[in-house]
Short mmCIF file of C-alpha atoms and ligand atoms in Angstrom, two decimals:
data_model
loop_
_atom_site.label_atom_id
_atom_site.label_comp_id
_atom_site.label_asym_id
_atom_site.label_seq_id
_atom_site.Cartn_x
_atom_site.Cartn_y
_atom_site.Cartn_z
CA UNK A 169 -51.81 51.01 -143.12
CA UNK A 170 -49.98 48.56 -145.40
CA UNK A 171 -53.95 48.35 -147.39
CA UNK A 172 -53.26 52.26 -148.18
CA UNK A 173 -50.76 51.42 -150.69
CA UNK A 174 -52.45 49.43 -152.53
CA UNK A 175 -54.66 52.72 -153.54
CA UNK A 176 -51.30 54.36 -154.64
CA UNK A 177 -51.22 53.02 -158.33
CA UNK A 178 -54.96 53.54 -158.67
CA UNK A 179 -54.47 56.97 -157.36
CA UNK A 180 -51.72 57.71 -160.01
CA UNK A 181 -53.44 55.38 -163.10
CA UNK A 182 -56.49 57.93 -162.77
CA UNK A 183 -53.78 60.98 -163.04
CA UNK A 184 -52.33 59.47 -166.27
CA UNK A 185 -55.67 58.58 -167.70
CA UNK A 186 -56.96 62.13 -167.02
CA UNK A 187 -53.67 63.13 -168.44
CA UNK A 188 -53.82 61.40 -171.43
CA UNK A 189 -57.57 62.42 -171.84
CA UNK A 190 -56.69 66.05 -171.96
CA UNK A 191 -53.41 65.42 -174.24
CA UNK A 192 -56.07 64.02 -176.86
CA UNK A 193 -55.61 66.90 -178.95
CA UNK A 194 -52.24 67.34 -178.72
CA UNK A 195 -49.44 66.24 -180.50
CA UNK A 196 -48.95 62.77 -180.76
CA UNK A 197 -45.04 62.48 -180.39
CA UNK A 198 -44.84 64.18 -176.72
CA UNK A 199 -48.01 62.25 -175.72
CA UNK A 200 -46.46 58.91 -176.75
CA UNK A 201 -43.01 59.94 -175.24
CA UNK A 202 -45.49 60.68 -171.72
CA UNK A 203 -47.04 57.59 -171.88
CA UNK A 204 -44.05 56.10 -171.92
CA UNK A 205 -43.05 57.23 -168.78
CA UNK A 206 -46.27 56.78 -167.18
CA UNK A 207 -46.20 53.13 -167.81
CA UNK A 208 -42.67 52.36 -166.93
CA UNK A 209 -43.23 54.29 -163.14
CA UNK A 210 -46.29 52.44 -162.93
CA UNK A 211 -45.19 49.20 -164.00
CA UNK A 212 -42.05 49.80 -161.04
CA UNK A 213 -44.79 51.09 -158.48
CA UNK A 214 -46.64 47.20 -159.48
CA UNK A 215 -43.31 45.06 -159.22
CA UNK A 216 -42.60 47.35 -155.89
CA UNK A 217 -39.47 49.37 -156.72
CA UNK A 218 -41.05 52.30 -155.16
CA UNK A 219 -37.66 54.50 -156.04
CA UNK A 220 -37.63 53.73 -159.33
CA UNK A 221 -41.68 54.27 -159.70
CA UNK A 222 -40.86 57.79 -158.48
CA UNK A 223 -38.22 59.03 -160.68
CA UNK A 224 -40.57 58.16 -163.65
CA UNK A 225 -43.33 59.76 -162.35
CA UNK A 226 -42.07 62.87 -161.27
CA UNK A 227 -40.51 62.95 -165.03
CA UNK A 228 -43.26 62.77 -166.14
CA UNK A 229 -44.81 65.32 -164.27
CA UNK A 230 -42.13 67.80 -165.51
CA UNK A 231 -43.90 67.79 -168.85
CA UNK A 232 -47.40 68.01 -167.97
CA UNK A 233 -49.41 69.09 -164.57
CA UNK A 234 -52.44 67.67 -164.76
CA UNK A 235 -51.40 64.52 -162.35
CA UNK A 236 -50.72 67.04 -159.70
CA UNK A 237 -53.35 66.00 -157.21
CA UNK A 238 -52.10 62.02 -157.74
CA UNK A 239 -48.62 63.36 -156.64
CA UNK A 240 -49.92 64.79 -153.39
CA UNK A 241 -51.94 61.61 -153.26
CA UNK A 242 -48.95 59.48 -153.84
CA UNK A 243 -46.57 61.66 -151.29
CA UNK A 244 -49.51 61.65 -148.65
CA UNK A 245 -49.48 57.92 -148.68
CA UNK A 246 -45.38 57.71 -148.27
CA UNK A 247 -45.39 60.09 -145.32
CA UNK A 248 -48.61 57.63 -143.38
CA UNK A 249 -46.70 54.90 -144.27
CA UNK A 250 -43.86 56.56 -142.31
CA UNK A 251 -41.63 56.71 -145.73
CA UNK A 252 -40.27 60.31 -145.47
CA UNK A 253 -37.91 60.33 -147.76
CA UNK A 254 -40.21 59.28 -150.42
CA UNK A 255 -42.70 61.71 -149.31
CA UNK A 256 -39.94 64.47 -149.36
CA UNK A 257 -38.74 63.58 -152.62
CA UNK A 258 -42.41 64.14 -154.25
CA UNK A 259 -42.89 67.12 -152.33
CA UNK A 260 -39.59 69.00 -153.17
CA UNK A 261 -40.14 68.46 -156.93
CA UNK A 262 -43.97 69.96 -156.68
CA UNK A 263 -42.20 72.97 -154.79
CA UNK A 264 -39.84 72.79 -158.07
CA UNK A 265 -42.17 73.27 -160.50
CA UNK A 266 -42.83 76.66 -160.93
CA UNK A 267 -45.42 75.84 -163.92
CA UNK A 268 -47.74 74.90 -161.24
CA UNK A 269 -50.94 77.02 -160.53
CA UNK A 270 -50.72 79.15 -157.18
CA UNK A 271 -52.64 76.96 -154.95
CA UNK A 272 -51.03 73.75 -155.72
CA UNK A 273 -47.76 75.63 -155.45
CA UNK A 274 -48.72 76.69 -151.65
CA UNK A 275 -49.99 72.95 -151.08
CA UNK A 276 -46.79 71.75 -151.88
CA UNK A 277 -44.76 74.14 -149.62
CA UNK A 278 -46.73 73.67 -146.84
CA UNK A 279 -46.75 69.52 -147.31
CA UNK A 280 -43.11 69.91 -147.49
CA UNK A 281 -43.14 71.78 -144.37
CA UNK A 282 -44.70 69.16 -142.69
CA UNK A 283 -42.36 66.38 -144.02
CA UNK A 284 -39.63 68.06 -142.36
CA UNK A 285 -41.75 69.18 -139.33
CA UNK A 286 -42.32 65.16 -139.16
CA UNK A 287 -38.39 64.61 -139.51
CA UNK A 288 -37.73 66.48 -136.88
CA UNK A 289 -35.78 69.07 -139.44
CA UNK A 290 -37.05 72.45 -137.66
CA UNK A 291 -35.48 74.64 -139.76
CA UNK A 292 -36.56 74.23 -142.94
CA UNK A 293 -39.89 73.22 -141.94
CA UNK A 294 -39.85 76.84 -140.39
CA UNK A 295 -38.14 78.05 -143.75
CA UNK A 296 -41.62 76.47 -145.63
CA UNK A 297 -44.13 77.71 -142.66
CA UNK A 298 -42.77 81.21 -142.74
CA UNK A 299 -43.08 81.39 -146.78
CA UNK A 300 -47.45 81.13 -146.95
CA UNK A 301 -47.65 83.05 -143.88
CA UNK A 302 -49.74 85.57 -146.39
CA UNK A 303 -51.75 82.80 -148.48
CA UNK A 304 -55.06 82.63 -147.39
CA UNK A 305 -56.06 78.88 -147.58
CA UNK A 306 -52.24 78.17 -145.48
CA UNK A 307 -51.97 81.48 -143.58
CA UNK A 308 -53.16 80.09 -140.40
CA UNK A 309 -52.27 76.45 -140.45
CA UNK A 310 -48.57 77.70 -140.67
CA UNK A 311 -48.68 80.19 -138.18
CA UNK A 312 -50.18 76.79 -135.85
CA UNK A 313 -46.99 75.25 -137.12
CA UNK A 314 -44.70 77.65 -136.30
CA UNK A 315 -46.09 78.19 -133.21
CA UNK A 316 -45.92 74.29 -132.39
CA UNK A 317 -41.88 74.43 -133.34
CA UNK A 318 -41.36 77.30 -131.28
CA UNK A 319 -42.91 76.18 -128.52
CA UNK A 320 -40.86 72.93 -128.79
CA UNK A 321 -37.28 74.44 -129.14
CA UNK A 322 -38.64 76.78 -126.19
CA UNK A 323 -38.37 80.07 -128.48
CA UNK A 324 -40.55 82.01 -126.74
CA UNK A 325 -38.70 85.38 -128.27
CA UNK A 326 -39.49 84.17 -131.65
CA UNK A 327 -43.35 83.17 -130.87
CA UNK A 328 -43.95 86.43 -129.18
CA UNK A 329 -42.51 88.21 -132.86
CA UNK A 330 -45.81 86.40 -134.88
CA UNK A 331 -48.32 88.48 -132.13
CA UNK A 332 -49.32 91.06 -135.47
CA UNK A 333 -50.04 87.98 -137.43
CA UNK A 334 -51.60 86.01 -134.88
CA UNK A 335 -54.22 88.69 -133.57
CA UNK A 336 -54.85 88.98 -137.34
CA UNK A 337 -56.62 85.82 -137.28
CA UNK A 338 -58.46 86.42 -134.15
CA UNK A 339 -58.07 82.46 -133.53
CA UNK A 340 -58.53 82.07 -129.91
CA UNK A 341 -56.13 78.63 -129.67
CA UNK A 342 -53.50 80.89 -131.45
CA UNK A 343 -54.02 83.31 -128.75
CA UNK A 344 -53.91 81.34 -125.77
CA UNK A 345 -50.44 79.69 -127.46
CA UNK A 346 -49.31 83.48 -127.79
CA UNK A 347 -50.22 84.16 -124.48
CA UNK A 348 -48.14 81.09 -122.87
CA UNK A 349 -45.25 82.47 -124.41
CA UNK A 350 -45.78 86.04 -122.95
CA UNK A 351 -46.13 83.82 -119.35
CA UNK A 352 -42.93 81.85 -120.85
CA UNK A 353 -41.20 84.94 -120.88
CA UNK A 354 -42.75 86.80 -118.00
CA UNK A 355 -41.12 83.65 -115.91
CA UNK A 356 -37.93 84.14 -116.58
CA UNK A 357 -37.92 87.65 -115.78
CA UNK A 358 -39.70 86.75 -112.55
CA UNK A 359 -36.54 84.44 -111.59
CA UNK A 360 -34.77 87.88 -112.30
CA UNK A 361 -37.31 90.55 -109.93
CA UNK A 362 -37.71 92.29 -112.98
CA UNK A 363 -40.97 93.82 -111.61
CA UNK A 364 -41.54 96.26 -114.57
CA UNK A 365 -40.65 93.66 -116.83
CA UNK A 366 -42.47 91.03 -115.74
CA UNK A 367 -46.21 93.30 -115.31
CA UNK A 368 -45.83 94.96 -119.04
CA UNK A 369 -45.44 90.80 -120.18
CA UNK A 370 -48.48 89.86 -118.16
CA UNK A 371 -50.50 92.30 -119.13
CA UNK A 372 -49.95 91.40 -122.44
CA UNK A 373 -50.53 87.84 -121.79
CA UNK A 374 -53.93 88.98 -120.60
CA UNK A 375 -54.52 91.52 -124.09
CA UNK A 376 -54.06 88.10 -125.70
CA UNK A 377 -56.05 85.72 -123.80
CA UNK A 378 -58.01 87.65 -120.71
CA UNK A 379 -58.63 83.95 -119.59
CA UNK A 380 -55.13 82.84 -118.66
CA UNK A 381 -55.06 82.39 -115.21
CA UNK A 382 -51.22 81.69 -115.44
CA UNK A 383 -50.81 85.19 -115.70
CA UNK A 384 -53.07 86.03 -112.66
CA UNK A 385 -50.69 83.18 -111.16
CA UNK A 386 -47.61 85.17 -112.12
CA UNK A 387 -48.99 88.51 -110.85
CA UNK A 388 -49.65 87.38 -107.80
CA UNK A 389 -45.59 86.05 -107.14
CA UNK A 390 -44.20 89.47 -108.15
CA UNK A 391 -46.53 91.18 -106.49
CA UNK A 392 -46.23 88.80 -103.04
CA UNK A 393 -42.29 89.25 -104.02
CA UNK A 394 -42.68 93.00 -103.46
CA UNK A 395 -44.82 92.96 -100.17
CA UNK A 396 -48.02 94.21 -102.42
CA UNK A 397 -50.52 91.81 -101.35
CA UNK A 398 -53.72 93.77 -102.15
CA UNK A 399 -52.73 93.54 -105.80
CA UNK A 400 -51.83 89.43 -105.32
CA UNK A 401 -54.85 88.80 -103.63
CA UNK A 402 -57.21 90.55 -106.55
CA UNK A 403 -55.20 88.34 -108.74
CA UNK A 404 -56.27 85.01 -107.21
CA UNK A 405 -60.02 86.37 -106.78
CA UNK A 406 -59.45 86.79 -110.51
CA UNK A 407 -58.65 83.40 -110.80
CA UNK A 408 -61.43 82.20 -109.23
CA UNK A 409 -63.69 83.98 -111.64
CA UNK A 410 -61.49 82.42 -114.61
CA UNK A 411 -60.97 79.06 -114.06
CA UNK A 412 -62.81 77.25 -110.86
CA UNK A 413 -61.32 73.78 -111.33
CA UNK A 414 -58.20 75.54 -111.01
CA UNK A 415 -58.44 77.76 -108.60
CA UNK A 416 -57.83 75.04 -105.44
CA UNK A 417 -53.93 75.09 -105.89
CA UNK A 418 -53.63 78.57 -105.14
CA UNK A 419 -56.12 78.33 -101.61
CA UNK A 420 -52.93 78.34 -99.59
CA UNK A 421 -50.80 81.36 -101.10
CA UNK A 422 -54.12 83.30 -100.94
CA UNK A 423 -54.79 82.99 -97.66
CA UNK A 424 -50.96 83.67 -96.67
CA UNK A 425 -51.22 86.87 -98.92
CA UNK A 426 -54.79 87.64 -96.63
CA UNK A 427 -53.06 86.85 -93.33
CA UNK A 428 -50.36 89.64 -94.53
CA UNK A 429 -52.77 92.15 -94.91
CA UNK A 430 -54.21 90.76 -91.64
CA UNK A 431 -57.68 90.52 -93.30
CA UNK A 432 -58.05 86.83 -92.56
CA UNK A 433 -61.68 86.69 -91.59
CA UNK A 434 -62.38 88.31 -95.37
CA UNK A 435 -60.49 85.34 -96.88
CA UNK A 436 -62.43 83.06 -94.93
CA UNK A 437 -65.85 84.67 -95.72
CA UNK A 438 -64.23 84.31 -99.48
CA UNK A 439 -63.20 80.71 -99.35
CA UNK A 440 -66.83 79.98 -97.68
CA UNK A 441 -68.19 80.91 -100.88
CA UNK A 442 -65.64 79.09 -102.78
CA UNK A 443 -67.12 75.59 -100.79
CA UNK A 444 -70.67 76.38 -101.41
CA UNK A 445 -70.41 77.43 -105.03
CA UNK A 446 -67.75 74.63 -105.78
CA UNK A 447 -67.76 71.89 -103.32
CA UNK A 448 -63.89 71.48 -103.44
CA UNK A 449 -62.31 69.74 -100.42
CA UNK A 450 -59.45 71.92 -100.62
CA UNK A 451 -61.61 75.07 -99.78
CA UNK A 452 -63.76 72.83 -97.24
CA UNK A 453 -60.11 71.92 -95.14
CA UNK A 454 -59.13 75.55 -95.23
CA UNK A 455 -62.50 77.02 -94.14
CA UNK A 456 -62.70 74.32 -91.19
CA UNK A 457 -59.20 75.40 -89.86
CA UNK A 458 -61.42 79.11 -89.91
CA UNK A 459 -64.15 77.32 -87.64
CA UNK A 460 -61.52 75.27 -85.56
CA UNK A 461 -60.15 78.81 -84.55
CA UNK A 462 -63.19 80.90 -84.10
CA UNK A 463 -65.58 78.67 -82.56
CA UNK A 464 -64.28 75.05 -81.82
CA UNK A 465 -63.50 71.40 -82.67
CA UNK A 466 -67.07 70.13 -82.10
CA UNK A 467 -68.47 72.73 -84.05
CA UNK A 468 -65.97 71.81 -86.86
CA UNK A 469 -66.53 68.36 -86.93
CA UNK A 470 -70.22 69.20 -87.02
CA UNK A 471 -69.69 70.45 -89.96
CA UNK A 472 -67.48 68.50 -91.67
CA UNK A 473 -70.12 65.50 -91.13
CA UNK A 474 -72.42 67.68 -93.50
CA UNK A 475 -69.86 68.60 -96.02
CA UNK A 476 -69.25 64.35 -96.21
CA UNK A 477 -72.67 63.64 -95.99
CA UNK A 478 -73.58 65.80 -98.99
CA UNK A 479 -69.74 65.63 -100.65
CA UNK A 480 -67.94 62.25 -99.98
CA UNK A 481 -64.46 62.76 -100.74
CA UNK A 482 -61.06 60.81 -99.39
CA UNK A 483 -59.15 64.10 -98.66
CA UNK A 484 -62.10 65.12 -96.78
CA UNK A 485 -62.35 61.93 -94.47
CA UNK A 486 -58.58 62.06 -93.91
CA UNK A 487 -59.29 65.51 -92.55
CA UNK A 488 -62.08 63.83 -90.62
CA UNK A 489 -60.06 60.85 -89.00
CA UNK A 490 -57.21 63.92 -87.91
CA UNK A 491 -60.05 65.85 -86.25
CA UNK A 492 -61.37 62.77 -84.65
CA UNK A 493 -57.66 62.02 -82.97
CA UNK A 494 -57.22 65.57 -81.39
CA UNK A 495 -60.58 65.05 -79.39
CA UNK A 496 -59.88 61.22 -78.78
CA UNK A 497 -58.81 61.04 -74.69
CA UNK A 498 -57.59 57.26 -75.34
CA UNK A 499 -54.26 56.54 -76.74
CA UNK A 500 -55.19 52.85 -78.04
CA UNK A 501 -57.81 55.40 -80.00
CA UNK A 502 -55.65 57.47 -81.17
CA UNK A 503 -53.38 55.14 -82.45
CA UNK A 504 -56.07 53.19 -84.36
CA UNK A 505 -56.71 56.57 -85.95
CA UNK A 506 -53.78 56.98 -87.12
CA UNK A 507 -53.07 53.51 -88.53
CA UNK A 508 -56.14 54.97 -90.71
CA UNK A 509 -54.75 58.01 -91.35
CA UNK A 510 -51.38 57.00 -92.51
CA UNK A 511 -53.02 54.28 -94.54
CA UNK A 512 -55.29 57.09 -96.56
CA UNK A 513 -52.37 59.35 -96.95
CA UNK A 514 -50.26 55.98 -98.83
CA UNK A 515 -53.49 56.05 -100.76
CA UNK A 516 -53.29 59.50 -101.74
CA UNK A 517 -50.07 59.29 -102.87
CA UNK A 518 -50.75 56.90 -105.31
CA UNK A 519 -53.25 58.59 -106.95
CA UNK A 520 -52.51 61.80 -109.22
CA UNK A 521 -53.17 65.56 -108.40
CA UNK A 522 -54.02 66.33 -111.78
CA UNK A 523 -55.53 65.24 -115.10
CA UNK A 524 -55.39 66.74 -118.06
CA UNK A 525 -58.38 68.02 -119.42
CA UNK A 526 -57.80 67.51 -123.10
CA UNK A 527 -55.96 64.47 -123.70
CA UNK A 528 -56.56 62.72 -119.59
CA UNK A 529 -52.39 62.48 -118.81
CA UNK A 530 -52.66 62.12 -115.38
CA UNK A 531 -49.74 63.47 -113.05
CA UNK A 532 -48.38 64.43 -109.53
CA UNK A 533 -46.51 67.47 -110.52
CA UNK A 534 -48.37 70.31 -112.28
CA UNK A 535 -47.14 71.45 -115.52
CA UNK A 536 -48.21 74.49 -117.80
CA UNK A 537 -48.21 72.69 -120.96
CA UNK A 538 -49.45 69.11 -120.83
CA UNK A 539 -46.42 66.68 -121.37
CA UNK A 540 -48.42 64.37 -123.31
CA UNK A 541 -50.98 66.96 -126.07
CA UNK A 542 -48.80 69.93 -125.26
CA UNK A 543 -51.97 71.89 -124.72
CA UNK A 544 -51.30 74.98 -122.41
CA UNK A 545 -53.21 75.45 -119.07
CA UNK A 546 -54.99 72.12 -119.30
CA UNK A 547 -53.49 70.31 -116.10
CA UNK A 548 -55.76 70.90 -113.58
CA UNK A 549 -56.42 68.74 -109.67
CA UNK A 550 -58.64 66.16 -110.39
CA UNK A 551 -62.23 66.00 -109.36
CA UNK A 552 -64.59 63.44 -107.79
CA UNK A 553 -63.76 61.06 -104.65
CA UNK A 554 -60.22 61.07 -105.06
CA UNK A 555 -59.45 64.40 -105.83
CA UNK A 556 -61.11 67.78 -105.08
ZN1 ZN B 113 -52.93 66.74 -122.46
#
């Protein structure tokens, strides 16, 4: 980055020659007494003084605004060479200027906002944001902003408040944000049993984003928390229809919701389909348990040899080997099973349940929003021969 700088006086040379181009006509006294300036700041930017180089320059700039795009030139290349200060002192004295046209004004409010988004100074990067929610070229860069502060100092109350701006925009990534903060919301009054509560913040969740499965996923717990299971189970066949990849995790609180209703043999016929159309060796394991039952072990293992055949996956095998030691008659068998067995499961364990599918942050626990891009509802079990 260091190379950058070296563009810095060429960037503000061209703003005092186009300066001093445009002061041709004018009189000679106030152009001499700018030139001065001019030279002396760049002369300090050449012999490094940065500070010094600044204070002339922005002087300068008091009296004429012509060099504005070399200041936002000059502040852009303090802030990616990680010199905030600087960068905030260039900013704050655009934003002073009130001589300045009305887009350079807004392109200095919202660079200052994210100086102090960058310095970790959420409140007056908020105060910045909040002031161009209206301008047209910032509108909906600021609203992103504010979203991405809010959703970092976990004010979900205050996200929630931009909905009238935010569905303005019709931006679908502004949308899903919103409707992760509905979910945000709806899961605290879920800790509560706040039944009506929690429903009216769903359902908004879903106004916002009718994709989210996390508020299918949150449905289905008040509803299972209230002995409704018809309702929780349409909410995880709705999350099969929204998200597939995801839809293995919630397998096992489905079928407990089915076996409630004591309509198991309709969640099997369901989770059948959920193998064919998917392949996932979650679905496979649960529908074998349905064959282990009904018909018997052979007939399971018959076809589990298929699903590995056409499938290969190491959850699936480990399944295999267990099957294997329930019909194995000798215990020297047995045990040499589960020497495998155990060794696959240490295997497992090493390996991560899920990825992320934006930025690839692998984990073992599932989170909503990805610790490593922040995206929402981007953590999902990975696929392939380790995973699903
Ligand atoms: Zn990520």
């Amino acid at each position: 980055m260091t190379w950058l700088f070296l563009l810095l006086p060429v960037a503000v040379a061209y703003g005092w020659f186009m300066r001093g181009y445009s002061l041709k006509q004018k009189d000679h006294s106030s152009q001499q007494a700018l030139s001065i300036k001019y030279s002396t700041g760049l002369n300090y930017l050449f012999s490094n003084q940065q500070d010094k180089a600044i204070d002339y320059l922005l002087e300068a700039l008091k009296l004429e605004d012509d060099s504005v795009e070399a200041h936002f030139a000059m502040a852009n290349l303090f802030r990616r060479r990680g010199e905030l200060d600087r960068a905030l002192k260039v900013h704050e004295h655009l934003v002073q200027q009130k001589h300045l046209p009305n887009n350079a004004q807004q392109q200095a409010i919202f660079e200052l906002g994210k100086d102090f988004l960058s310095a970790g100074l959420y409140d007056r990067a908020e105060n910045m944001f909040e002031q161009l929610l209206k301008s047209k070229e910032y509108g909906l860069k600021s609203l992103a902003f504010l979203m991405q502060i809010f959703q970092s100092t976990k004010d979900w109350e205050r996200g929630v408040a931009l909905k009238k701006s935010i569905v303005k925009t019709k931006d679908k990534k502004l949308m899903h944000n919103l409707a992760n903060f509905y979910c945000e919301l709806a899961t605290v009054a879920l800790a509560k049993d706040e039944f009506i509560e929690v429903l009216e913040l769903l359902e908004n969740a879903l106004v916002q984003d009718p994709n989210s499965c996390r508020a299918n996923w949150l449905m289905a717990q008040i509803y299972e928390n209230h002995q409704q299971y018809e309702e929780a189970c349409q909410c995880y066949q709705d999350i099969y229809v929204q998200d597939k990849e995801f839809f293995p995790d919630v397998i096992d609180k489905m079928h407990h919701c089915y076996k409630e209703l004591g309509e198991e043999e309709a969640f099997f016929k369901f989770i059948r389909k959920v193998y064919e159309e998917t392949g996932s060796s979650s679905a496979l394991i649960s529908y074998l348990n349905f064959i282990e039952e009904t018909n018997n072990l052979s007939k399971a293992k018959e076809f589990m040899l298929l699903a590995l055949k056409r499938r290969p996956t190491i959850r699936g095998f480990k399944h295999f080997v267990k099957m294997q030691m329930i019909e194995s008659e000798q215990e020297s068998t047995t045990e040499n099973l589960d020497v495998i067995k155990q060794l696959i499961s240490e295997y497992l364990k090493l390996k991560h349940r899920y990825s992320c599918r934006t930025c690839g942050f692998n984990s073992s626990t599932h989170y909503w929003s990805c610790p490593s891009c922040h995206d929402w509802e981007q953590l999902k079990p990975v696929r392939g021969l380790e995973g699903e």
